Short mmCIF file of C-alpha atoms in Angstrom, two decimals:
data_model
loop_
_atom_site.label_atom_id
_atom_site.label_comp_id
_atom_site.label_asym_id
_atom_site.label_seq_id
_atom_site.Cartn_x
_atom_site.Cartn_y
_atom_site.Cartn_z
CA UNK A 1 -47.23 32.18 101.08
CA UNK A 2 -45.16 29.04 101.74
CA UNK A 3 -45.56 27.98 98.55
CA UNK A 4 -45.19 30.91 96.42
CA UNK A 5 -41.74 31.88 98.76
CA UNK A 6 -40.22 27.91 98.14
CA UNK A 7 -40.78 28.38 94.45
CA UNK A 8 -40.21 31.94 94.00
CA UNK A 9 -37.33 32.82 95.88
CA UNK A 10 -34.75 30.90 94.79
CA UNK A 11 -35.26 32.58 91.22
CA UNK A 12 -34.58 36.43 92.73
CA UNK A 13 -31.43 36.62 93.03
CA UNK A 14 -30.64 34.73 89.79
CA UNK A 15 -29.94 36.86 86.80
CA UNK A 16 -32.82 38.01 84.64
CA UNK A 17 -32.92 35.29 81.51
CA UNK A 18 -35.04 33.45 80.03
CA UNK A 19 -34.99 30.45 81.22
CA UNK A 20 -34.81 31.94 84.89
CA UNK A 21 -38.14 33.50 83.41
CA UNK A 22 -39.48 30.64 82.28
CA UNK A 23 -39.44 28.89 85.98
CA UNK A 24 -40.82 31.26 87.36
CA UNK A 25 -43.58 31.47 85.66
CA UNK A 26 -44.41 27.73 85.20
CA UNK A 27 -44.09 27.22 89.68
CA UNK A 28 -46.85 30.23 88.93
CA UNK A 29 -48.58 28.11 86.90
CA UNK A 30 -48.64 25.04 88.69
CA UNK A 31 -49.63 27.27 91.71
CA UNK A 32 -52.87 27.97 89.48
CA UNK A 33 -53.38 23.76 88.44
CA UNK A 34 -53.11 22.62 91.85
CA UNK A 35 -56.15 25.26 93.06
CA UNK A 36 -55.16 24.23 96.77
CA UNK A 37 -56.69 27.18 99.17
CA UNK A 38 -53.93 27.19 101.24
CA UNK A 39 -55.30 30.86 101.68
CA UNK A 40 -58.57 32.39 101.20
CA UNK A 41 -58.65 34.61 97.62
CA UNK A 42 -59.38 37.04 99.74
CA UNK A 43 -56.55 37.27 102.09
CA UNK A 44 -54.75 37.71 98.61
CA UNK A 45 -52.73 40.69 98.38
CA UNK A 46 -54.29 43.10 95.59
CA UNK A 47 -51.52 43.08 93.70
CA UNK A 48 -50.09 39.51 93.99
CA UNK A 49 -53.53 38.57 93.13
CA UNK A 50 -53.34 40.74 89.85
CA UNK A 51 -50.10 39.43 88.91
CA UNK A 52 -51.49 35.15 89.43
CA UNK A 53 -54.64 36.55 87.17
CA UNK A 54 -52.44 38.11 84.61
CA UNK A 55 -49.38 35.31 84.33
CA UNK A 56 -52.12 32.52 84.16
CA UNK A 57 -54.50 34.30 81.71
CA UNK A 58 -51.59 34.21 79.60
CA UNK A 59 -49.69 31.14 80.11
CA UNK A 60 -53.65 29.22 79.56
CA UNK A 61 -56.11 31.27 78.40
CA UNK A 62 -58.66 30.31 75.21
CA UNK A 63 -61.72 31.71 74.15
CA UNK A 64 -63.54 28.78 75.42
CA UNK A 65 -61.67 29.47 78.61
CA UNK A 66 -62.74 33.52 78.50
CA UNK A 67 -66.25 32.25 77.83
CA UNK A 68 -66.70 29.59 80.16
CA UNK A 69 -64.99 32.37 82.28
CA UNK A 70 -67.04 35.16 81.91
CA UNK A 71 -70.25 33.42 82.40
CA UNK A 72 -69.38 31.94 85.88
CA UNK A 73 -68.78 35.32 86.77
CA UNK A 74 -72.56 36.41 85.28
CA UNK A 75 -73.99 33.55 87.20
CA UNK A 76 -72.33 34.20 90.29
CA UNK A 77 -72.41 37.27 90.61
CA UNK A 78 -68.52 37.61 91.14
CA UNK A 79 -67.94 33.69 92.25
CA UNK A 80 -64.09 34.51 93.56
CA UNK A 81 -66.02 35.98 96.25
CA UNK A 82 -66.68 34.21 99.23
CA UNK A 83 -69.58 36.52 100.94
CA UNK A 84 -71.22 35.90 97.21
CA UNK A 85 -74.02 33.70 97.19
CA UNK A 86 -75.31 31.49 94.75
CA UNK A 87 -78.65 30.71 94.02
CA UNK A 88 -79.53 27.60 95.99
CA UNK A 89 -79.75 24.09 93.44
CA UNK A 90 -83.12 23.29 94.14
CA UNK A 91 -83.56 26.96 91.68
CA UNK A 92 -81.08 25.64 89.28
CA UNK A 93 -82.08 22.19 88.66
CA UNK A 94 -85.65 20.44 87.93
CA UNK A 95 -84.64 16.87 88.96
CA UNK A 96 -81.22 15.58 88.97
CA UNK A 97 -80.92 11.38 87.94
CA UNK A 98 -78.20 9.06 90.54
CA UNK A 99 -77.18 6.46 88.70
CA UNK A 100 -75.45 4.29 91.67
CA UNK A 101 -77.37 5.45 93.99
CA UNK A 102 -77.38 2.84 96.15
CA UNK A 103 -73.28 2.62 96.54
CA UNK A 104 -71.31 3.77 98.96
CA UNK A 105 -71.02 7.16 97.59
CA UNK A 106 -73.93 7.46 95.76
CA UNK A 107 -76.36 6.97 98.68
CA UNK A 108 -74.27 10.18 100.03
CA UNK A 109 -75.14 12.29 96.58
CA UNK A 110 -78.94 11.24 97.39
CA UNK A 111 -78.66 12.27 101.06
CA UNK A 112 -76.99 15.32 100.25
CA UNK A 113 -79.51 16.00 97.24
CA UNK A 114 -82.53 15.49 99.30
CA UNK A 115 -81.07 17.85 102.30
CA UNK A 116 -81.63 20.82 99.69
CA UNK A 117 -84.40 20.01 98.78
CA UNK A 118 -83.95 18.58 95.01
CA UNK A 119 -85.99 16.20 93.45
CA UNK A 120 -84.09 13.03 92.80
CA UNK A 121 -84.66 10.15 90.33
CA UNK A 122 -82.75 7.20 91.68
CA UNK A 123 -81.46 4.82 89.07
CA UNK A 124 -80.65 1.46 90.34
CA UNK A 125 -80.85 -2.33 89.95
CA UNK A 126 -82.67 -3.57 92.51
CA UNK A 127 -85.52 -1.69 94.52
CA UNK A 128 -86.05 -3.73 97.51
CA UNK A 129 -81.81 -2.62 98.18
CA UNK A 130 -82.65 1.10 97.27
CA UNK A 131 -86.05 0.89 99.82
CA UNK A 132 -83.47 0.08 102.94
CA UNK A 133 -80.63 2.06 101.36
CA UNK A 134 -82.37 5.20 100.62
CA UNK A 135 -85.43 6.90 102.17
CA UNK A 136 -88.31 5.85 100.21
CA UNK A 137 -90.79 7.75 101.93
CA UNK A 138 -89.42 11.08 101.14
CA UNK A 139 -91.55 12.74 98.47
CA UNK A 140 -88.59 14.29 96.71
CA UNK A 141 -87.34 10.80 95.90
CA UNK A 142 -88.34 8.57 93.32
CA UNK A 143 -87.00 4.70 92.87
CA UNK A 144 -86.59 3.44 89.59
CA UNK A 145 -85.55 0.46 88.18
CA UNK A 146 -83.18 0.99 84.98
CA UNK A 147 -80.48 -1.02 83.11
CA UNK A 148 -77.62 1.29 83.25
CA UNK A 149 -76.20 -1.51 80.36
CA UNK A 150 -79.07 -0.38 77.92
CA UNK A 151 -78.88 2.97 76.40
CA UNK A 152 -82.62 2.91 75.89
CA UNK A 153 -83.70 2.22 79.26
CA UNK A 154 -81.51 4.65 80.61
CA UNK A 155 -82.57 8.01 78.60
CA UNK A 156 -86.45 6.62 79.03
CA UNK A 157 -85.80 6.89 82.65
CA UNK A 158 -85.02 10.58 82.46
CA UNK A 159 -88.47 11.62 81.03
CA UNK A 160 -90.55 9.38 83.12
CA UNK A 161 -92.96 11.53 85.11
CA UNK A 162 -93.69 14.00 82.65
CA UNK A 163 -92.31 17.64 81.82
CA UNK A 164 -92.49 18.08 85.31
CA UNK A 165 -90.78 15.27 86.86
CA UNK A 166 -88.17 15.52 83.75
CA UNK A 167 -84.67 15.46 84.65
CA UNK A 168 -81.97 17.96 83.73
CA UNK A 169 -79.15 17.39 85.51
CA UNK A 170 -77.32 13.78 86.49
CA UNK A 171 -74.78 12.68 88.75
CA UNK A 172 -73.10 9.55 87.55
CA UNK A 173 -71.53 7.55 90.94
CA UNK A 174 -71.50 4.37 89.10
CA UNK A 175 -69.21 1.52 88.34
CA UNK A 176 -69.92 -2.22 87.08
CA UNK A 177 -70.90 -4.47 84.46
CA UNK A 178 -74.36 -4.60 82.45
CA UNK A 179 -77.10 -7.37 82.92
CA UNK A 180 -77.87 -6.80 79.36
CA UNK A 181 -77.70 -10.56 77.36
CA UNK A 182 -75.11 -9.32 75.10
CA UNK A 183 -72.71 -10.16 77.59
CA UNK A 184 -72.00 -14.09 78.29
CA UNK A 185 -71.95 -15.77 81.17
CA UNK A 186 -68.35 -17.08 80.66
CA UNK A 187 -67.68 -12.85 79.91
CA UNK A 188 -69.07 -11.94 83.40
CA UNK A 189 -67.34 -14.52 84.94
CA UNK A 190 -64.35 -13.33 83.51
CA UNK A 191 -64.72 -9.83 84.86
CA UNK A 192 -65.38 -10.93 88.04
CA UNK A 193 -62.38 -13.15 88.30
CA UNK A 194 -60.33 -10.58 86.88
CA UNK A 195 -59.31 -12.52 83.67
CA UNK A 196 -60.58 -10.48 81.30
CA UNK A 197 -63.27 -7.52 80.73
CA UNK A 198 -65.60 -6.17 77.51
CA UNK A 199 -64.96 -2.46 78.19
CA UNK A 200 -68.04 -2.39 75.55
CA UNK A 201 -70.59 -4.35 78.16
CA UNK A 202 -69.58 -2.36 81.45
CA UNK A 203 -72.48 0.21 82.27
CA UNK A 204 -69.86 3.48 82.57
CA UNK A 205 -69.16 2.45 78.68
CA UNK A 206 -72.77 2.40 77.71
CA UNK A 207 -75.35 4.42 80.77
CA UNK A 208 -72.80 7.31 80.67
CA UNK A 209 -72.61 8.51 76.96
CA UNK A 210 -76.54 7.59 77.28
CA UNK A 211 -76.80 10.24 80.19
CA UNK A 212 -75.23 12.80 78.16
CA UNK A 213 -76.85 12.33 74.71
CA UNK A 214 -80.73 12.23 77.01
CA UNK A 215 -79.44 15.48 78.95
CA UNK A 216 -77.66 17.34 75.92
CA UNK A 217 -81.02 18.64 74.15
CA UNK A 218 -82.55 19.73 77.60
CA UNK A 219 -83.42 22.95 78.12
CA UNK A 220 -81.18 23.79 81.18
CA UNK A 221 -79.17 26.64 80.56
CA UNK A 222 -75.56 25.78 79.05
CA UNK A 223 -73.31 27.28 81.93
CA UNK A 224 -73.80 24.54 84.38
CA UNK A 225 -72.34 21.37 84.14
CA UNK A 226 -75.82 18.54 83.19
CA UNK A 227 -73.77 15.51 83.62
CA UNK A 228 -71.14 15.32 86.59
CA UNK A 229 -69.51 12.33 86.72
CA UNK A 230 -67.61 10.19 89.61
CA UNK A 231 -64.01 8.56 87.87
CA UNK A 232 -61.02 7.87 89.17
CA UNK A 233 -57.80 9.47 89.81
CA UNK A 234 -55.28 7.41 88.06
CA UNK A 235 -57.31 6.16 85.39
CA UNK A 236 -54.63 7.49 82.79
CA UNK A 237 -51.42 6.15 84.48
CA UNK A 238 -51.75 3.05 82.86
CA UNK A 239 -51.39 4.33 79.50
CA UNK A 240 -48.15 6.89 80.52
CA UNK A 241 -45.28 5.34 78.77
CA UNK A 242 -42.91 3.75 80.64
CA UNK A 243 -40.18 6.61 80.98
CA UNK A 244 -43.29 8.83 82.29
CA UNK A 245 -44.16 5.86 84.87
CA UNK A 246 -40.95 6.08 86.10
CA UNK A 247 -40.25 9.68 86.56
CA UNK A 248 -43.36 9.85 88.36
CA UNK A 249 -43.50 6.88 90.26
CA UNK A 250 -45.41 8.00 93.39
CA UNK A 251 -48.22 8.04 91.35
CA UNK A 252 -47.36 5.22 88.76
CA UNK A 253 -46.42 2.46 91.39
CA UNK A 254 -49.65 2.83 93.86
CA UNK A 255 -51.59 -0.25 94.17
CA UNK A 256 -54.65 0.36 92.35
CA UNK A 257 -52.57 1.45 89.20
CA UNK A 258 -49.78 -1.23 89.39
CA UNK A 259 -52.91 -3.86 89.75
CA UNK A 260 -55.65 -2.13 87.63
CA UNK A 261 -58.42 -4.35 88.94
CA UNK A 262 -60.56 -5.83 86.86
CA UNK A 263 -58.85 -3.20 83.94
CA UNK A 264 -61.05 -0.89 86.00
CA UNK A 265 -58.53 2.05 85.19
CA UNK A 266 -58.99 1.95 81.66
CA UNK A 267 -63.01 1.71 81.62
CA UNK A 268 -63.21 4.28 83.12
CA UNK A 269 -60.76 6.56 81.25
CA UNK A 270 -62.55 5.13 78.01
CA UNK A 271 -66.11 6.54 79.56
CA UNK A 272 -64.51 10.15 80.60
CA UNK A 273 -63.56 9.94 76.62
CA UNK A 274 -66.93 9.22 75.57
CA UNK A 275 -68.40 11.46 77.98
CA UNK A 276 -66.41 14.19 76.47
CA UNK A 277 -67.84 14.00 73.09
CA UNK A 278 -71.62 13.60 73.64
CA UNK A 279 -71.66 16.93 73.49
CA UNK A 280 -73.38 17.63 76.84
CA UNK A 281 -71.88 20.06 79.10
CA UNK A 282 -69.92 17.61 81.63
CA UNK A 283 -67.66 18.08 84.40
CA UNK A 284 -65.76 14.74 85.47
CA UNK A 285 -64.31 14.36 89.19
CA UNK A 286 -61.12 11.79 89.86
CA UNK A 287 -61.02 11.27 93.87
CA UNK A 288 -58.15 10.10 95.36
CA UNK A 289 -58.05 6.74 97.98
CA UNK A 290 -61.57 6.74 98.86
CA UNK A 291 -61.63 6.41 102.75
CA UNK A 292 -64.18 6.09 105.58
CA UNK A 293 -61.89 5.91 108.15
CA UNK A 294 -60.60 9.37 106.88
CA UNK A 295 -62.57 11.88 108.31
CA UNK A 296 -65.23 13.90 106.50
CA UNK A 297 -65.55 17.62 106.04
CA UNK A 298 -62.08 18.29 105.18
CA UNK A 299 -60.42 20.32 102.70
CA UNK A 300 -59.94 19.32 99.22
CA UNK A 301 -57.34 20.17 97.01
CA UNK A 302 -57.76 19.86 93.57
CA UNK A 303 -55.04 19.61 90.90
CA UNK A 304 -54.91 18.52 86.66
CA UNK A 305 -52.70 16.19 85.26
CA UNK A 306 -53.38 12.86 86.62
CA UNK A 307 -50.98 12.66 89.37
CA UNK A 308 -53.04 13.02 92.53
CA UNK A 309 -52.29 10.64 95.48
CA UNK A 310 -53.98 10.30 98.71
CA UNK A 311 -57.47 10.21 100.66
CA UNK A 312 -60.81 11.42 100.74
CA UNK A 313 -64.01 10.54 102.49
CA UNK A 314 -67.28 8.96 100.05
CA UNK A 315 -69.49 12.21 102.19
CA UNK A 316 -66.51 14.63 100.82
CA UNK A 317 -66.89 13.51 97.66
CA UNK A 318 -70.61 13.13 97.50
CA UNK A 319 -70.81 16.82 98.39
CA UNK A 320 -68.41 17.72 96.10
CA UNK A 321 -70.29 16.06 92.76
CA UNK A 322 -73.40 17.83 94.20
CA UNK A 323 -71.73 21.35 94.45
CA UNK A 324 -70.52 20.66 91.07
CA UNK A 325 -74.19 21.04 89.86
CA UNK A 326 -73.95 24.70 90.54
CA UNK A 327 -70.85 25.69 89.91
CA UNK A 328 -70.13 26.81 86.11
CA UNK A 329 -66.08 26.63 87.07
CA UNK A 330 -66.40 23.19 86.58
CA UNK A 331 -68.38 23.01 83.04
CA UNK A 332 -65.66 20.97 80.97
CA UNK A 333 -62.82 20.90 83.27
CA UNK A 334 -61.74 17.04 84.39
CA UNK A 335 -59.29 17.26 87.75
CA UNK A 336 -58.41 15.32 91.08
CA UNK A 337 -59.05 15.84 94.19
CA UNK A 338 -57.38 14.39 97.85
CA UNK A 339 -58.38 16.18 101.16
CA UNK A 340 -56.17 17.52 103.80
CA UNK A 341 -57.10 16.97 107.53
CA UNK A 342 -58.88 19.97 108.72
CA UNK A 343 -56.05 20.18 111.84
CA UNK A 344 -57.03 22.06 114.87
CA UNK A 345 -59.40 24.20 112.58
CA UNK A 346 -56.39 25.80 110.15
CA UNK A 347 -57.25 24.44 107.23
CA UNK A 348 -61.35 24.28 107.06
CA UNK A 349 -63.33 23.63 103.70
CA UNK A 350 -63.94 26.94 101.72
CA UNK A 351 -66.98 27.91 101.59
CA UNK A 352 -67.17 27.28 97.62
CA UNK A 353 -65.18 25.50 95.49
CA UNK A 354 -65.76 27.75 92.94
CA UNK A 355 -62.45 29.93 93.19
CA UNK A 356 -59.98 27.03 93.46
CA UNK A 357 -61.54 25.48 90.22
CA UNK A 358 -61.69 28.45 88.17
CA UNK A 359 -57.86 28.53 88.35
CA UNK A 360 -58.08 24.91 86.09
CA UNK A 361 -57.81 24.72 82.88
CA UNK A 362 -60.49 23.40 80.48
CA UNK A 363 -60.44 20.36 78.72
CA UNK A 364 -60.02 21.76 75.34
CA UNK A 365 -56.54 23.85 76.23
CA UNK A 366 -53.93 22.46 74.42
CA UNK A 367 -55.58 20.95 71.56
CA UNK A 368 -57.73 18.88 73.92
CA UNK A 369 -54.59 17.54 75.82
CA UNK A 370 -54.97 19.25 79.25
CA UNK A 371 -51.50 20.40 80.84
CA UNK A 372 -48.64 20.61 79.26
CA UNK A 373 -46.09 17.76 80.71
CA UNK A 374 -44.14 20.36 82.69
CA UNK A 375 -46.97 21.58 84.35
CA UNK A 376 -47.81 17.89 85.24
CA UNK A 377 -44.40 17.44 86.43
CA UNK A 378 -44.58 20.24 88.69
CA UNK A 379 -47.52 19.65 90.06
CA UNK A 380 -46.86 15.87 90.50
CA UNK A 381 -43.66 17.53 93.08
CA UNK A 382 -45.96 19.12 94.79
CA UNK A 383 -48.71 16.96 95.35
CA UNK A 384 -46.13 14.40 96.80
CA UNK A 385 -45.61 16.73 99.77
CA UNK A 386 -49.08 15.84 100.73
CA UNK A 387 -49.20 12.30 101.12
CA UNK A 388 -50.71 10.96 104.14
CA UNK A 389 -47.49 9.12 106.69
CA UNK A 390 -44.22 9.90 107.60
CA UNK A 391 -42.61 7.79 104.92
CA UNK A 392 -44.63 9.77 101.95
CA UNK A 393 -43.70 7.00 99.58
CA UNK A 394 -47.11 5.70 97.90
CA UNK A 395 -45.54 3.47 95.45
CA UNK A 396 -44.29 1.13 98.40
CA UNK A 397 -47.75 0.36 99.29
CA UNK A 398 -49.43 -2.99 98.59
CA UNK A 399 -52.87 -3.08 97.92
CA UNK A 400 -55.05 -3.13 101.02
CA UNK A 401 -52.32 -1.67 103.01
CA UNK A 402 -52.35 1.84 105.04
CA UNK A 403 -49.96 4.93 104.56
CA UNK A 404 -49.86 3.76 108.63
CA UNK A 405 -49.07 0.54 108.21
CA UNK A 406 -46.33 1.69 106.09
CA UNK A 407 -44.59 3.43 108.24
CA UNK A 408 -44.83 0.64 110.86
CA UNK A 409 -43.58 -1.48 108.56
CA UNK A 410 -46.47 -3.73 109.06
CA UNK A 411 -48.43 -6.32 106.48
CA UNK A 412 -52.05 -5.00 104.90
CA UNK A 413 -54.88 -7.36 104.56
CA UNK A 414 -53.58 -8.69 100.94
CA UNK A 415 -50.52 -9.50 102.18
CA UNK A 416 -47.06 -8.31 101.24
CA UNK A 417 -46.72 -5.87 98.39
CA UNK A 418 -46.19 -8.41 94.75
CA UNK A 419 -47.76 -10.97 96.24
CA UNK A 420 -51.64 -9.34 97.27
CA UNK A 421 -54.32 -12.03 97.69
CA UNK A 422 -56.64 -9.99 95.63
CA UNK A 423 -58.79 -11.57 92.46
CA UNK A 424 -57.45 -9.22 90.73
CA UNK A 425 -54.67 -9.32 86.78
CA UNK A 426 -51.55 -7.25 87.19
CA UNK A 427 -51.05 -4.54 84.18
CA UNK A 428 -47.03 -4.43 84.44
#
């Protein structure tokens, strides 16, 4: 309700035109991008609930979008319903890949994997790591060696073990640069200094379209997403022009962006492209800040456009890439997500993420563009009411540095912002 009132009131009294219309309706509509559940869907007023339903179908609806729609629901069984319960992933999924999964996130997709009881093929570069990472004498888990650089390595791995230990289903919580001998020594050494990197030789280039063209031909139903991938929210910004930057500079001017590390940023929008066209059914997931001293189970709020800033915990997100495998709101939808502290119990996770991302848009709204600008815009105002600190200004933080420290007015551990001690090549 606080929401809806701040945006909605101010329009009442005004008279009826149409560009009094017009605002109204888009706050609606950025109400429906930023999918925050401020409020269960079922504390939802019949009516107001009727009227969000009909503005949005209207203002972003597609037949891809009444599809994708309409066969959540089938799945589900009516997935805006709380009480409704899905059929658990272990009966959705024959064996779901990890590439990553010894990182710090991806050993959290494995754990959570394993805790319902889904087979899991763990991609990764060196066993002996994954053997004291992982749990390698769970039965459900299998340890495999595999070039995420070489395209035929990685769709070989999917189809080792037979029809039966075949994989259908991936979860891509990777990020680095290939071993294969197409790239030079003087080229990794490069990347690693920050001087310079071959977009081309980085695994998320090359593993991740191989995911999806291995998984696109399987024989898991087309509803659920096959390939969920872990990106990066603000892996666009670099590419806004620079009136765009500066209009939204709380999300332009954080560190990560203003720094681009190791052109990191663009890699990884490059992959999401890629990704995108395999034509496997995808869903791609841009976390804010990832965080362990933030603390897990909290709520996330998801929003489109690009202009998410703030925290979440690696277990928050590692659950959320694995509920992704069952819910068909995702399938071809790309959005952020930042959590909210769960404060004195008021603002718990839902119990499926379901509702809040069937209010996003699909990719291919728009010609393939995603939001229009002024929903971006909007949503970028709201999401800045949710930064972490009193001083809610992200884009005075240097790299390394806290939302606390900020409002202490304290150093981070790079130093002042400009000047961070970090390997790393500025992109402004």
């Amino acid at each position: 309700h606080i929401l809806i009132h701040h945006f909605i009131v101010p329009f009442t009294p005004a008279p009826i035109t149409m560009t009094n219309k017009r605002r109204a309706i888009l706050a609606i509509a950025t109400l429906s991008y930023t999918a925050s559940a401020f409020q269960a869907p079922t504390t939802l007023h019949s009516a107001t609930a009727a009227s969000r339903q009909s503005t949005t179908t209207a203002l972003f609806s597609s037949p891809e979008a009444e599809d994708a729609r309409n066969a959540a629901k089938s799945l589900t069984n009516d997935a805006k319903n709380p009480k409704s319960q899905q059929p658990p992933l272990s009966t959705l999924v024959n064996r779901v890949a990890v590439a990553g999964a010894t990182g710090r996130t991806g050993k959290y997709v494995v754990q959570q994997l394993l805790s319902q009881n889904v087979p899991v093929l763990a991609m990764v570069r060196d066993v002996d790591k994954a053997a004291n990472v992982l749990d390698p004498t769970n039965a459900l888990l299998t340890i495999r060696q595999t070039d995420l650089g070489s395209e035929k390595d990685v769709i070989a791995a999917l189809s080792d073990g037979g029809e039966e230990g075949k994989c259908d289903a991936a979860i891509w919580a990777a990020t680095g640069f290939s071993d294969s001998p197409d790239q030079s020594i003087l080229d990794k050494l490069k990347a690693v200094f920050g001087l310079a990197t071959n977009a081309q030789a980085t695994i998320d280039a090359v593993g991740l379209p191989a995911l999806g063209e291995g998984l696109a031909k399987t024989s898991k139903g087309g509803v659920l997403p096959k390939v969920v991938m872990l990106s990066s929210a603000g892996c666009t910004r670099p590419s806004w022009s620079e009136e765009k930057k500066l209009a939204l500079d709380g999300s332009a001017g954080i560190p990560i962006v203003r720094l681009n590390p190791f052109g990191i940023l663009d890699v990884k929008k490059e992959s999401e492209e890629k990704l995108r066209s395999c034509g496997v059914e995808y869903c791609i997931f841009r976390p804010g800040g990832l965080n362990d001293s933030w603390s897990p189970n909290q709520r996330p709020i998801f929003s489109q456009g690009d202009v998410a800033v703030g925290r979440i915990n690696r277990q928050d997100v590692a659950k959320i890439l694995v509920d992704l495998l069952s819910t068909p709101e995702a399938t071809g939808k790309t959005f952020e997500g930042v959590s909210i502290a769960n404060s004195e119990g008021y603002y718990p996770p839902a119990p499926s993420i379901g509702p809040a991302l069937d209010r996003l848009a699909l990719d291919s709204v728009n010609g393939g563009t995603g939001p229009s600008e002024e929903v971006v815009r909007a949503t970028y105002a709201i999401m800045q009411q949710l930064l972490p600190g009193e001083k809610q200004d992200a884009a005075k933080l240097a790299m390394g540095q806290t939302y606390e420290q900020l409002d202490k007015d304290e150093d981070g551990r790079l130093g002042k912002r400009g000047t961070e001690d970090a390997p790393i090549r500025s992109t402004s």
